[in-house]
Amino acid sequence: MAKLILSLDGTVIKEFSLTKERMTIGRKPQNDIHVDNLAVSGEHAAIITILNDSFMEDLGSTNGTLVNGNPVKKHFLQSGDVIEIGKHKLKYVNAAQSTQSPQEMEQTMVVRRPAARPANGATDERTLQDTLMGVAPFFNGNPSQIPSQAVASAAPANAPAAAAAIQVLNGPNVGRTLELTKALTTIGKPQVQVAVITRRPGGYFLTHVEGERFPLVNGAPVNAQASALKDHDIIEIAGIKMEFFLRQ
């Protein structure tokens, strides 16, 4: 399990296991990771953990957030990264990542540009995911390359037997279907509203990742934790409605 080690001036204060899918860092006591310092905003940053990967997002803090000495808004965390918030440091440790080879850690995925819709109207997963869902929101440095761990690139491990898909209900892609064959599928519009659908042994789950507003499921906003999806649930994100359904 990944964890953050909080320190000040080289002295370790506390360790925090990343047991929740979304954990907040800030000066207010209700944060999951409470850092009582005036240089830290009330809600300074958030850590989103999906499967074995974690992402750091600055929540519009006054003094900003550094990772390994560089100012960042969003960052895909790798074991050993150091997050700096004011004078405090949070070292990210992920034993699962440390077992990966350098080649696995350095794999990248080139962002695909929207392609033309197939003439026969058939579903093209790559086209639909690019045009409807946009570019996956987490990347390091070059926006033309995204860490493969941060997008729907891995084959599902111990995935549920039931296959599932989402069908677009409005907008220019209405009627089109995206098969949820990956362990993690990013949906939404970067810098506006982004969520991920994860495929697990227990089913499919929707998790909020980015944006002030939470996605809606059947008209009700999901909370910060993963929300289990049921057959024929209606998801609304970034103005697009889609129906989640199980393949029979």
XYZ file of C-alpha atoms in Angstrom:
248
model
C 0.000 0.000 0.000
C 1.287 3.470 -0.895
C 1.942 6.021 1.837
C 3.068 9.604 2.434
C 5.739 10.429 5.016
C 5.285 13.933 6.448
C 8.427 15.710 7.641
C 9.615 19.173 8.669
C 13.268 20.238 8.504
C 14.325 16.619 8.075
C 12.344 15.329 11.066
C 9.615 12.772 10.346
C 6.301 13.808 11.898
C 3.842 11.155 10.755
C 3.106 8.542 8.092
C -0.194 8.389 6.235
C -1.348 5.266 4.385
C -3.299 6.080 1.222
C -6.289 3.948 2.142
C -8.918 6.188 0.503
C -9.364 6.924 -3.175
C -9.257 10.658 -2.473
C -7.365 12.192 0.429
C -7.041 15.931 1.020
C -4.075 17.831 2.436
C -4.480 21.209 4.138
C -4.505 23.443 7.196
C -8.147 22.778 8.135
C -8.502 19.988 10.732
C -11.020 18.062 8.606
C -8.390 17.244 5.981
C -7.195 13.647 5.818
C -3.624 14.946 6.130
C -3.636 17.930 8.483
C -0.681 20.324 8.138
C -1.032 23.150 10.646
C 1.024 25.924 9.088
C 0.029 29.369 7.814
C 1.827 28.741 4.505
C -0.596 25.890 3.832
C -4.068 26.643 2.426
C -7.220 25.362 4.131
C -7.600 22.715 1.438
C -4.240 22.757 -0.294
C -3.997 19.586 -2.391
C -5.537 16.170 -2.955
C -4.125 12.716 -3.569
C -6.229 10.477 -5.826
C -5.335 6.780 -5.720
C -6.606 4.443 -8.435
C -5.539 0.800 -8.239
C -1.766 0.965 -7.541
C -1.249 4.503 -8.853
C -1.621 7.897 -7.195
C -1.981 11.413 -8.574
C -1.405 14.719 -6.810
C -3.592 17.739 -7.618
C -3.095 21.260 -6.270
C -6.508 22.630 -5.239
C -5.808 26.241 -6.163
C -3.624 26.859 -3.112
C -2.275 30.327 -2.362
C 1.408 29.358 -2.227
C 1.363 26.475 -4.682
C 2.738 22.944 -4.492
C 6.157 21.619 -5.501
C 7.062 18.073 -6.507
C 10.792 17.351 -6.543
C 11.397 21.118 -6.487
C 9.149 21.942 -9.451
C 5.801 23.778 -9.205
C 2.954 21.551 -10.386
C -0.824 21.591 -10.673
C -1.215 17.876 -11.363
C 1.385 15.171 -11.119
C 1.476 11.403 -11.579
C 3.388 10.250 -8.494
C 6.266 7.813 -8.624
C 7.787 6.169 -5.568
C 10.365 8.517 -4.041
C 8.719 11.756 -5.214
C 8.757 14.552 -2.631
C 5.776 16.915 -2.373
C 6.567 20.295 -0.798
C 3.765 22.286 0.834
C 5.083 25.349 2.631
C 8.017 24.175 4.718
C 6.625 20.664 5.067
C 7.554 17.741 2.850
C 5.580 14.623 1.988
C 7.571 11.731 0.556
C 5.549 9.324 -1.589
C 6.455 5.658 -1.087
C 4.841 2.932 -3.187
C 6.205 -0.583 -2.803
C 4.161 -1.794 -5.782
C 5.917 0.696 -8.057
C 9.342 -0.132 -6.700
C 8.998 -3.675 -8.053
C 8.572 -2.369 -11.611
C 11.515 -2.258 -13.982
C 12.801 1.112 -15.250
C 11.420 0.197 -18.689
C 7.934 -0.271 -17.228
C 8.126 3.001 -15.313
C 9.234 4.943 -18.388
C 6.563 3.652 -20.761
C 4.557 6.448 -22.331
C 1.524 6.685 -24.519
C 1.248 9.152 -27.374
C -1.987 11.114 -27.284
C -4.128 10.204 -30.258
C -5.771 12.983 -32.210
C -9.489 12.607 -33.028
C -9.968 10.520 -36.125
C -12.856 10.600 -38.568
C -15.955 8.641 -37.621
C -16.125 5.279 -39.412
C -18.285 5.544 -42.504
C -20.494 2.657 -41.449
C -21.223 4.224 -38.076
C -19.556 1.371 -36.226
C -18.051 2.029 -32.829
C -14.378 3.008 -32.913
C -13.131 2.905 -29.318
C -10.087 5.080 -29.955
C -12.049 7.730 -31.837
C -14.821 7.847 -29.254
C -12.465 8.053 -26.318
C -10.518 10.889 -27.959
C -13.459 12.980 -29.152
C -15.861 12.423 -26.275
C -13.598 11.967 -23.309
C -10.727 14.169 -24.444
C -7.137 13.735 -23.365
C -6.394 11.989 -20.084
C -5.765 14.743 -17.518
C -2.515 13.590 -15.940
C 0.788 14.050 -17.685
C 4.334 15.055 -16.837
C 6.010 17.839 -18.779
C 5.238 17.164 -22.432
C 1.473 17.262 -23.068
C 1.949 15.019 -26.100
C 2.935 12.113 -23.872
C 1.043 10.624 -20.954
C 2.367 8.038 -18.481
C 0.791 4.743 -19.458
C -0.101 4.049 -15.826
C -2.399 7.104 -15.828
C -4.725 6.061 -18.619
C -6.770 3.046 -19.634
C -3.792 1.104 -20.896
C -3.425 -1.923 -18.671
C -5.211 -5.204 -19.219
C -7.708 -5.804 -16.392
C -6.381 -8.065 -13.677
C -8.969 -10.365 -12.072
C -11.624 -8.373 -13.920
C -15.289 -9.220 -13.404
C -16.764 -11.741 -15.807
C -19.544 -9.400 -16.911
C -18.537 -7.085 -19.739
C -19.886 -3.529 -19.726
C -20.041 -0.398 -21.844
C -21.243 3.205 -21.824
C -23.452 4.715 -24.513
C -23.578 8.444 -25.230
C -27.061 9.942 -24.861
C -26.505 13.522 -26.072
C -24.068 15.726 -27.963
C -22.323 15.111 -31.297
C -21.494 11.492 -30.429
C -25.035 10.499 -29.398
C -25.697 6.797 -29.824
C -22.075 5.772 -29.854
C -20.763 3.132 -27.468
C -17.460 2.671 -25.650
C -16.633 -0.814 -24.379
C -15.132 -0.792 -20.881
C -12.450 -3.376 -21.554
C -9.632 -1.679 -19.648
C -8.845 -1.690 -15.929
C -9.180 2.088 -15.889
C -11.035 4.359 -18.331
C -10.803 8.167 -18.117
C -13.905 10.183 -19.015
C -14.684 13.908 -18.976
C -13.054 17.132 -20.053
C -9.570 17.994 -18.706
C -9.445 21.075 -16.442
C -13.259 21.082 -16.280
C -14.517 17.758 -14.945
C -12.793 14.379 -15.080
C -13.603 10.974 -13.591
C -12.425 7.415 -14.036
C -14.339 4.168 -14.334
C -12.395 1.284 -12.797
C -13.077 -2.361 -13.557
C -12.626 -4.543 -10.485
C -13.519 -8.057 -9.358
C -16.505 -6.552 -7.511
C -17.836 -4.633 -10.507
C -17.435 -1.174 -12.019
C -16.831 1.991 -10.003
C -16.908 5.703 -10.847
C -14.414 7.982 -9.058
C -14.177 11.785 -9.239
C -10.689 12.977 -10.190
C -10.770 16.624 -11.268
C -13.106 19.616 -11.150
C -15.036 21.556 -8.522
C -18.287 19.779 -9.370
C -18.735 16.052 -8.901
C -20.161 13.844 -11.666
C -23.844 12.926 -11.454
C -25.217 9.391 -11.369
C -28.982 9.256 -11.929
C -29.121 12.983 -11.238
C -27.338 12.852 -7.863
C -23.693 13.894 -7.351
C -21.262 11.176 -6.325
C -19.048 11.860 -3.323
C -15.263 11.800 -3.097
C -15.182 8.017 -2.770
C -15.701 5.412 -5.463
C -19.339 4.927 -6.434
C -20.473 1.486 -7.598
C -22.233 1.519 -10.965
C -25.385 -0.487 -11.625
C -26.898 -1.638 -14.894
C -28.565 1.284 -16.754
C -27.187 4.003 -14.460
C -27.063 7.411 -16.152
C -23.721 9.222 -15.755
C -23.434 12.947 -16.444
C -20.014 14.582 -16.684
C -18.863 17.779 -18.413
C -22.330 18.210 -19.916
C -22.382 14.754 -21.538
C -24.883 12.108 -20.457
C -24.120 8.435 -20.951
C -25.755 5.195 -19.935
C -23.755 2.480 -18.212
C -24.943 -1.018 -19.015
C -23.821 -4.589 -18.576
C -23.432 -6.852 -21.572
C -25.709 -9.875 -21.377
